[in-house]
């Protein structure tokens, strides 16, 4: 088992490490002219480490300025200050364009667009500046057809969540892209918050702690991505870069609490439970890096998140293999979270060109799908518990039925008879009340003789036959019980008395006709109006039954066997 756990863990880690593997910056080429559509500035741009703060004054001054700069091979994810230089030219008619920095948090961005005609456009954007487009860094620029421009961007940040990308896009296309992306982002946030609140409510009624941890995990996920998409900036003008990775450190902590409880990992896989707890502690220990080493917080959070995903995935797969049904959705959920990473991975290590445009949005959508599938997993667990509860209830019902039934005849037994007398029999009644309750106490005559003469099987047959007779002839308003041995009881109302006398006479005839010539039925009646306790009912009916038996003996109707 331990070997399987470690193998699965290693496989999951190898898969995931590629996800956050730091890619080299795209190869930089010298200035070239551009196509008329969206322009990716990395392709054919030059990247420099920004040592000087000042922009050159003019278009013509740029080559000299460029010659003095220190080229950079790649943007470091631990942050830095960079220049990106790129030549722009298009042959179409569009004049309204947008410079769109994307794919990462970028603290400050200042750009100048130098025209060969001498005109210079200046723009500021990034985390610290107001945005022209909701949740996006895009800034409008004017580019005349058949005119050469040089775009110089200075961007700096204490960290980059992934490699920043810079594009120049026709304004109409950009507006369309922003509208679609924002709709998806807000839909994802709406789903996350709705699921979190719903699961909090479910917790209040089920008291299942996995539901509570899941709701908190969703809230942390919501806050984490709200920071990534700058929702606090957009809605409250609130900026605090140190807080961005706090909820990301809390994700492994809260989700581990959730799956430890949900998969009952302590019970079924103590080793994985222990490793998961170590990762929780690691996440909490590394969390202060958000405040003291913000440049490394992103990478450190990625490490604990990677361990968390690997541990959760392996735990889910092993739980599923063990036959725990809700673990299927759990595994699907984590696959949904990891798939965006796998799509991004081949491009990151240069195996393919970029497969996806917007890694952050894709990850948010993957996370929302993960949240939805985890909600399915929880619903499946509730379904499983309710099925278990139904099974227990059915078993309990069967056991109760058995406890109340006489095995030989299928009639109610003494326990059922006494339960009825103790709980439902109405003792207060007028003597002439036809609706008052009553009992018939019956003793079968001749069972011992039949046993002794023909064997116990014949005696059993007599008992069964008598019970069938009671069921068939006593009417719906009467209930028959076998109280033990050859004693029976009938619970009914006084109104039914004539029917019962007639039924017993008839059954007696049936027994004799069936060959039990020694058999007979002695009985005594007691009415509710005569007693106030179940024991009184027994005393009175028992006395009358013996009187009946004696009178039958005297008249020769009963064989004197006992
Ligand atoms: N075949 C069979 N016999 C049973 C069962 N329960 C009790 N008995 C027997 O029934 C007999 C009852 O004895 P008695 O009470 O003397 O029965 P009786 O012969 O009808 O005589 P009285 O009831 O006194 O008229 C005993 O021999 C018990 O062993 C049973 O489930 N099956």
XYZ file of C-alpha atoms and ligand atoms in Angstrom:
594
model
C 0.000 0.000 0.000
C 2.773 2.425 0.980
C 4.533 1.729 -2.303
C 1.363 2.528 -4.278
C 0.925 5.779 -2.334
C 4.480 6.904 -3.074
C 4.300 5.910 -6.746
C 1.040 7.777 -7.253
C 2.396 10.770 -5.363
C 5.539 10.844 -7.486
C 3.491 10.649 -10.705
C 1.147 13.430 -9.576
C 4.069 15.618 -8.529
C 5.924 15.148 -11.821
C 2.729 16.118 -13.632
C 2.171 19.164 -11.507
C 5.708 20.444 -11.233
C 5.589 21.116 -14.971
C 2.604 23.325 -14.326
C 4.504 25.916 -12.370
C 7.810 25.343 -14.082
C 9.280 28.727 -14.921
C 9.509 29.088 -18.701
C 12.166 31.022 -20.511
C 11.025 34.285 -21.966
C 10.122 33.975 -25.622
C 13.122 34.391 -27.860
C 13.578 38.039 -28.724
C 14.029 39.120 -32.266
C 15.103 42.489 -33.643
C 12.530 45.052 -34.717
C 10.304 43.928 -37.565
C 7.193 45.320 -39.157
C 3.924 43.910 -37.874
C 0.786 42.323 -39.283
C -2.409 44.339 -39.199
C -4.169 42.217 -36.556
C -3.360 41.734 -32.873
C 0.360 42.067 -32.259
C 2.221 40.038 -29.681
C 4.987 42.336 -28.503
C 7.228 39.572 -27.218
C 7.547 38.292 -30.763
C 10.175 40.554 -32.210
C 10.483 42.842 -29.194
C 13.532 43.474 -27.040
C 13.617 43.053 -23.309
C 15.986 45.010 -21.070
C 16.604 45.202 -17.376
C 15.526 48.700 -16.327
C 18.366 50.452 -14.584
C 17.691 54.000 -15.713
C 14.276 55.498 -15.027
C 14.122 57.914 -17.934
C 12.459 57.440 -21.294
C 14.247 58.825 -24.355
C 12.753 62.086 -25.599
C 12.293 61.220 -29.255
C 11.771 58.476 -31.797
C 15.184 59.195 -33.234
C 16.833 58.937 -29.802
C 15.689 55.357 -29.297
C 18.458 53.412 -31.092
C 21.156 55.187 -29.069
C 19.159 54.680 -25.886
C 18.682 51.004 -26.749
C 22.415 50.487 -27.307
C 23.091 51.449 -23.702
C 20.615 49.019 -22.139
C 21.300 45.621 -20.521
C 19.379 42.945 -22.415
C 17.381 40.506 -20.326
C 16.698 36.950 -21.410
C 13.517 36.483 -19.454
C 11.263 38.127 -16.935
C 11.999 36.719 -13.466
C 8.845 35.554 -11.690
C 10.348 36.913 -8.463
C 9.808 40.396 -9.849
C 11.930 43.148 -11.302
C 11.983 46.287 -13.380
C 12.104 45.906 -17.191
C 11.910 47.729 -20.507
C 10.221 46.216 -23.520
C 10.914 47.831 -26.884
C 9.044 47.014 -30.058
C 8.452 48.543 -33.465
C 4.844 48.898 -34.610
C 3.478 49.394 -38.069
C 0.290 48.309 -39.765
C -1.120 48.615 -43.219
C -4.851 48.451 -42.443
C -7.301 51.329 -41.819
C -7.734 50.897 -38.066
C -6.491 53.813 -36.008
C -7.908 52.923 -32.551
C -5.786 50.331 -30.814
C -5.229 49.133 -27.274
C -1.968 48.254 -25.579
C -2.927 45.263 -23.436
C -0.503 44.021 -20.779
C -1.892 40.750 -19.438
C -1.289 37.253 -18.021
C 0.144 38.468 -14.730
C -0.143 41.003 -11.974
C 2.075 43.934 -12.965
C 2.459 46.599 -10.319
C 3.355 49.585 -12.513
C 3.358 50.040 -16.262
C 4.373 53.177 -18.104
C 4.521 53.215 -21.895
C 5.395 55.649 -24.651
C 4.451 55.289 -28.265
C 6.923 57.250 -30.408
C 5.824 58.098 -33.921
C 8.327 58.616 -36.709
C 6.506 61.959 -37.203
C 7.669 63.126 -33.755
C 4.413 62.581 -31.893
C 4.704 60.781 -28.469
C 1.776 59.144 -26.618
C 2.234 58.541 -22.885
C 0.182 56.044 -20.892
C 0.121 54.563 -17.409
C -1.534 51.378 -16.303
C -0.975 48.337 -14.054
C -2.068 47.462 -10.532
C -1.364 50.926 -9.111
C -3.227 52.863 -11.799
C -6.865 53.341 -12.683
C -8.147 51.110 -15.431
C -9.940 52.143 -18.597
C -11.425 48.671 -19.024
C -12.937 46.730 -16.132
C -10.588 44.040 -14.723
C -8.061 44.717 -17.493
C -4.893 46.779 -17.866
C -5.597 47.806 -21.486
C -4.966 51.447 -22.546
C -6.067 53.087 -25.779
C -3.437 54.229 -28.288
C -3.667 55.718 -31.790
C -1.751 54.095 -34.624
C -2.041 55.614 -38.090
C -1.746 53.257 -41.082
C 1.606 53.035 -42.842
C 3.364 54.919 -40.058
C 6.189 53.407 -38.063
C 5.993 53.638 -34.276
C 8.337 52.535 -31.552
C 6.643 51.347 -28.402
C 8.667 51.426 -25.193
C 7.099 49.878 -22.092
C 8.589 50.090 -18.630
C 7.032 47.601 -16.254
C 7.893 46.625 -12.712
C 6.431 44.405 -10.063
C 7.530 42.761 -6.785
C 6.565 39.476 -8.462
C 4.949 38.188 -11.654
C 2.328 35.471 -11.204
C 3.193 34.200 -14.697
C 5.018 35.678 -17.653
C 3.556 39.058 -18.515
C 2.382 39.399 -22.079
C 1.989 42.605 -24.047
C -0.298 42.833 -27.030
C -1.538 45.603 -29.271
C -5.114 44.875 -30.319
C -7.690 46.806 -32.387
C -9.950 48.584 -29.884
C -13.204 47.002 -31.116
C -11.718 43.511 -30.766
C -10.364 44.361 -27.346
C -13.746 45.636 -26.113
C -15.319 42.384 -27.293
C -12.618 40.306 -25.582
C -13.012 42.284 -22.331
C -16.809 41.836 -22.374
C -16.553 38.056 -22.858
C -13.763 37.600 -20.324
C -15.516 39.742 -17.720
C -18.776 37.851 -18.202
C -16.898 34.560 -17.633
C -14.982 35.951 -14.646
C -18.117 37.327 -12.970
C -20.003 34.096 -13.721
C -17.194 32.101 -12.091
C -17.156 34.416 -9.048
C -20.950 34.268 -8.780
C -20.870 30.460 -8.894
C -18.102 30.292 -6.279
C -19.834 32.567 -3.808
C -23.245 30.922 -4.378
C -21.737 27.461 -3.789
C -19.935 28.704 -0.664
C -23.119 30.169 0.859
C -25.198 27.140 -0.144
C -22.730 24.760 1.500
C -22.641 26.875 4.657
C -26.418 26.473 4.873
C -26.133 22.741 4.208
C -23.585 22.533 7.043
C -25.988 24.241 9.456
C -28.562 21.517 8.840
C -26.290 18.449 8.388
C -23.501 19.468 10.836
C -21.153 17.588 8.516
C -17.779 19.314 9.004
C -16.584 18.475 5.487
C -19.363 20.788 4.258
C -18.091 23.608 6.487
C -14.449 23.215 5.399
C -15.560 23.078 1.777
C -17.520 26.337 2.181
C -14.450 28.028 3.723
C -12.244 26.624 0.964
C -14.574 28.174 -1.616
C -14.493 31.504 0.182
C -10.678 31.410 0.211
C -10.709 30.473 -3.492
C -13.083 33.355 -4.186
C -10.920 35.888 -2.303
C -7.694 34.563 -3.876
C -8.990 34.996 -7.407
C -10.757 38.247 -6.563
C -7.272 39.623 -5.785
C -5.818 38.110 -8.970
C -8.508 39.810 -11.069
C -8.208 43.029 -9.011
C -11.831 43.025 -7.860
C -10.996 44.991 -4.652
C -9.267 47.622 -6.827
C -12.163 47.728 -9.250
C -14.957 47.957 -6.683
C -13.359 49.601 -3.606
C -10.136 51.168 -4.928
C -8.325 48.919 -2.391
C -4.733 47.902 -3.199
C -2.511 45.730 -1.007
C -0.134 43.475 -2.880
C 0.942 41.664 0.337
C -2.541 40.231 0.800
C -2.743 38.641 -2.657
C -1.132 35.331 -1.764
C -2.568 34.964 1.756
C -5.705 33.151 0.514
C -3.559 31.035 -1.837
C -1.636 29.745 1.199
C -4.971 29.065 2.917
C -6.301 26.982 -0.012
C -4.205 23.865 0.790
C -4.930 24.297 4.502
C -8.714 24.471 4.106
C -9.020 21.964 1.300
C -6.855 19.467 3.199
C -9.173 19.845 6.209
C -12.015 19.151 3.800
C -10.629 16.020 2.163
C -9.242 14.571 5.418
C -12.827 14.631 6.679
C -14.552 13.827 3.394
C -12.382 10.822 2.513
C -11.983 9.755 6.176
C -8.262 9.657 5.449
C -7.134 9.190 9.069
C -9.074 5.949 9.126
C -8.331 4.607 5.640
C -4.901 5.985 4.829
C -3.040 7.339 7.872
C 0.160 7.826 5.842
C -1.494 10.173 3.330
C -3.312 11.885 6.194
C 0.020 12.531 7.917
C 1.672 13.846 4.724
C -1.345 16.089 4.103
C -1.114 17.514 7.616
C 2.621 18.204 7.126
C 1.755 20.171 3.989
C -0.863 22.128 5.941
C 1.747 23.079 8.523
C 4.199 23.981 5.751
C 1.583 26.251 4.138
C 0.956 28.036 7.431
C 4.682 28.411 8.107
C 5.272 29.885 4.652
C 2.266 32.221 4.756
C 4.164 35.136 6.405
C 6.295 35.309 3.243
C 3.377 37.341 1.810
C 4.414 40.142 4.155
C 8.168 39.629 4.508
C 9.258 38.228 1.134
C 6.454 39.075 -1.264
C 8.656 38.307 -4.306
C 8.871 34.663 -3.232
C 5.324 34.269 -1.903
C 4.014 33.277 -5.338
C 6.600 30.520 -5.818
C 6.288 29.268 -2.225
C 2.485 29.172 -2.455
C 2.850 27.263 -5.722
C 5.002 24.648 -3.950
C 2.431 23.954 -1.214
C -0.411 24.112 -3.734
C 1.412 21.538 -5.890
C 1.868 19.201 -2.895
C -1.782 19.719 -1.960
C -3.043 18.883 -5.461
C -0.824 15.787 -5.675
C -1.856 14.547 -2.213
C -5.545 15.252 -2.831
C -5.501 13.534 -6.222
C -3.748 10.426 -4.887
C -6.023 10.301 -1.832
C -9.075 10.579 -4.084
C -7.863 7.854 -6.485
C -7.114 5.458 -3.602
C -10.494 6.180 -1.992
C -12.219 5.535 -5.298
C -10.291 2.267 -5.697
C -11.388 1.294 -2.204
C -14.982 1.573 -3.431
C -15.990 4.903 -1.898
C -18.414 6.173 -4.549
C -18.327 9.963 -3.912
C -14.541 9.893 -4.459
C -15.192 9.715 -8.251
C -16.433 13.317 -8.313
C -13.593 14.275 -5.996
C -11.044 12.899 -8.495
C -12.826 14.570 -11.445
C -12.789 17.845 -9.496
C -9.027 17.758 -9.045
C -8.497 16.737 -12.642
C -10.556 19.820 -13.632
C -8.241 21.943 -11.522
C -5.101 20.408 -12.996
C -6.159 20.340 -16.676
C -5.555 24.077 -17.259
C -2.025 23.475 -15.967
C -1.522 20.619 -18.377
C -2.693 22.761 -21.307
C -0.252 25.480 -20.381
C 2.655 23.136 -19.630
C 3.732 22.092 -23.165
C 3.926 25.725 -24.263
C 5.805 26.671 -21.109
C 8.558 24.184 -21.821
C 8.600 25.062 -25.499
C 7.087 21.815 -26.823
C 4.218 23.593 -28.570
C 3.225 27.149 -29.316
C 0.833 28.755 -26.800
C -2.249 26.547 -26.535
C -4.222 28.948 -24.405
C -4.437 32.691 -24.406
C -5.449 33.523 -20.913
C -3.972 31.160 -18.347
C -5.429 33.039 -15.353
C -8.980 32.955 -16.689
C -8.627 29.294 -17.640
C -7.370 28.445 -14.158
C -10.247 30.374 -12.569
C -12.737 28.477 -14.739
C -10.992 25.185 -13.912
C -11.256 26.096 -10.239
C -14.950 26.868 -10.591
C -15.529 23.517 -12.271
C -13.527 21.932 -9.445
C -15.831 23.639 -6.923
C -18.900 22.381 -8.777
C -17.610 18.801 -8.972
C -16.659 18.861 -5.283
C -20.241 19.964 -4.575
C -21.382 16.885 -6.570
C -19.030 14.771 -4.459
C -20.612 16.169 -1.276
C -24.125 15.655 -2.670
C -23.161 12.087 -3.564
C -21.942 11.585 -0.014
C -25.266 12.877 1.360
C -27.072 10.502 -1.040
C -24.903 7.614 0.145
C -25.593 8.461 3.785
C -29.324 8.687 3.130
C -29.245 5.294 1.327
C -27.381 3.853 4.325
C -29.945 5.397 6.676
C -32.811 3.890 4.600
C -31.131 0.479 4.760
C -30.714 0.771 8.544
C -34.356 1.831 8.876
C -35.523 -1.101 6.749
C -33.411 -3.514 8.807
C -34.764 -1.973 11.982
C -38.327 -2.335 10.682
C -37.676 -5.969 9.763
C -36.187 -6.606 13.193
C -39.153 -4.917 14.875
C -41.569 -6.991 12.807
C -39.700 -10.161 13.757
C -39.688 -9.180 17.420
C -43.477 -8.783 17.289
C -44.298 -11.920 15.271
C -44.771 -15.519 16.279
C -42.492 -17.600 14.075
C -44.718 -20.662 13.773
C -48.084 -19.086 12.985
C -47.166 -15.612 11.683
C -49.595 -14.046 14.174
C -48.555 -11.261 16.549
C -46.765 -12.648 19.621
C -47.111 -12.056 23.345
C -44.787 -9.032 23.170
C -46.994 -7.401 20.520
C -50.146 -8.274 22.492
C -48.759 -6.759 25.716
C -47.477 -3.670 23.876
C -50.963 -3.063 22.519
C -52.601 -3.560 25.931
C -50.079 -1.242 27.630
C -50.239 1.532 25.074
C -53.484 1.501 23.128
C -56.188 -0.459 24.975
C -58.867 1.952 26.207
C -59.932 0.826 29.686
C -62.522 3.504 30.479
C -65.852 2.448 28.983
C -69.543 2.042 29.910
C -70.748 -1.527 30.479
C -73.321 -1.356 27.698
C -71.004 0.430 25.252
C -70.908 -1.671 22.108
C -67.741 0.125 20.936
C -65.763 -0.806 24.060
C -62.702 -2.994 23.591
C -62.453 -6.571 24.802
C -60.148 -9.575 24.695
C -60.794 -13.224 23.943
C -58.316 -15.509 25.743
C -58.201 -18.898 23.970
C -56.670 -22.211 24.996
C -56.470 -25.000 22.449
C -57.521 -28.317 23.917
C -55.813 -31.578 23.093
C -52.428 -30.283 21.834
C -50.480 -32.425 24.308
C -52.392 -35.536 23.221
C -51.813 -34.748 19.564
C -48.117 -34.153 20.217
C -47.821 -37.369 22.162
C -49.855 -39.414 19.688
C -48.875 -38.051 16.270
C -45.680 -36.143 17.045
C -44.806 -32.447 17.320
C -45.085 -31.838 13.600
C -48.769 -32.693 13.800
C -49.057 -30.439 16.870
C -47.423 -27.605 14.887
C -49.803 -28.225 12.021
C -52.746 -27.935 14.418
C -51.407 -24.592 15.720
C -50.911 -23.262 12.183
C -54.345 -24.402 11.073
C -55.935 -22.711 14.052
C -54.038 -19.475 13.381
C -55.131 -19.551 9.700
C -58.714 -19.986 10.897
C -58.430 -16.940 13.170
C -57.018 -14.848 10.334
C -59.722 -15.953 7.911
C -62.823 -15.776 10.087
C -62.420 -13.184 12.832
C -63.029 -10.180 10.556
C -61.009 -7.035 9.863
C -61.885 -5.369 13.167
C -60.207 -8.075 15.248
C -56.505 -8.832 15.749
C -55.305 -12.295 16.701
C -52.135 -13.176 18.631
C -50.413 -16.346 19.766
C -49.491 -15.773 23.392
C -47.391 -18.936 23.746
C -47.807 -22.741 23.614
C -51.474 -23.429 22.880
C -52.717 -20.032 24.139
C -54.113 -17.364 21.784
C -55.637 -13.919 22.269
C -57.998 -11.806 20.180
C -58.303 -8.038 20.563
C -61.587 -6.663 19.316
C -64.710 -4.652 20.250
C -67.825 -5.857 21.956
C -69.780 -5.291 18.763
C -67.728 -8.086 17.166
C -68.412 -10.615 19.938
C -71.104 -12.616 18.104
C -68.864 -12.815 15.021
C -66.014 -14.168 17.161
C -68.165 -16.790 18.928
C -69.337 -17.968 15.544
C -65.794 -17.914 14.108
C -64.391 -20.038 16.952
C -67.169 -22.562 16.610
C -66.519 -22.725 12.897
C -62.716 -23.105 13.324
C -63.222 -25.855 15.867
C -65.264 -27.730 13.269
C -62.476 -27.120 10.724
C -59.847 -28.628 13.036
C -61.933 -31.753 13.591
C -62.664 -32.012 9.890
C -58.909 -31.798 9.280
C -58.402 -34.943 11.368
C -57.628 -33.408 14.751
C -60.489 -35.185 16.539
C -58.943 -34.546 19.971
C -58.784 -30.761 19.346
C -61.147 -28.238 20.825
C -61.213 -24.530 21.711
C -61.856 -23.140 25.225
C -62.011 -19.361 25.665
C -62.975 -16.612 28.021
C -63.895 -12.969 27.370
C -63.068 -9.813 29.363
C -64.415 -6.304 28.571
C -62.703 -2.962 28.985
C -65.519 -1.710 31.234
C -64.716 -4.475 33.762
C -61.064 -3.612 34.395
C -58.578 -0.813 34.704
C -55.302 -2.703 34.105
C -54.045 -5.264 31.547
C -53.450 -7.779 34.366
C -57.178 -7.529 35.313
C -58.114 -8.372 31.736
C -55.968 -11.505 31.933
C -57.306 -12.564 35.330
C -60.959 -12.202 34.280
C -60.621 -13.755 30.820
C -58.427 -16.578 32.185
C -60.985 -17.426 34.849
C -63.784 -17.483 32.286
C -61.697 -19.559 29.896
C -61.181 -22.248 32.599
C -64.857 -22.158 33.459
C -65.563 -22.721 29.779
C -62.997 -25.558 29.621
C -64.493 -27.195 32.745
C -68.027 -26.943 31.477
C -66.909 -28.460 28.160
C -65.173 -31.277 30.012
C -68.298 -31.912 32.029
C -70.336 -32.011 28.890
C -67.709 -34.304 27.329
C -66.616 -31.744 24.724
C -62.940 -31.712 25.907
C -60.563 -34.600 26.420
C -59.153 -34.407 29.997
C -55.482 -34.299 29.055
C -54.095 -31.914 31.657
N -46.216 -29.083 18.638
C -46.040 -28.079 19.494
N -46.333 -28.256 20.774
C -46.157 -27.241 21.623
C -45.721 -25.973 21.203
N -45.665 -25.135 22.281
C -46.065 -25.864 23.330
N -46.390 -27.149 22.948
C -46.830 -28.232 23.721
O -48.233 -28.085 23.957
C -48.547 -28.756 25.093
C -49.473 -27.922 25.905
O -49.857 -28.662 27.031
P -51.209 -28.415 27.702
O -51.332 -26.984 28.148
O -51.381 -29.497 28.691
O -52.167 -28.611 26.452
P -53.439 -29.396 26.238
O -53.058 -30.796 25.866
O -54.150 -28.675 25.147
O -54.205 -29.333 27.558
P -55.002 -28.094 28.146
O -54.526 -26.850 27.480
O -54.735 -28.102 29.588
O -56.415 -28.393 27.750
C -47.236 -29.071 25.806
O -46.983 -30.470 25.701
C -46.210 -28.296 25.077
O -44.962 -28.976 25.020
C -45.411 -25.804 19.832
O -45.000 -24.738 19.368
N -45.600 -26.897 19.030
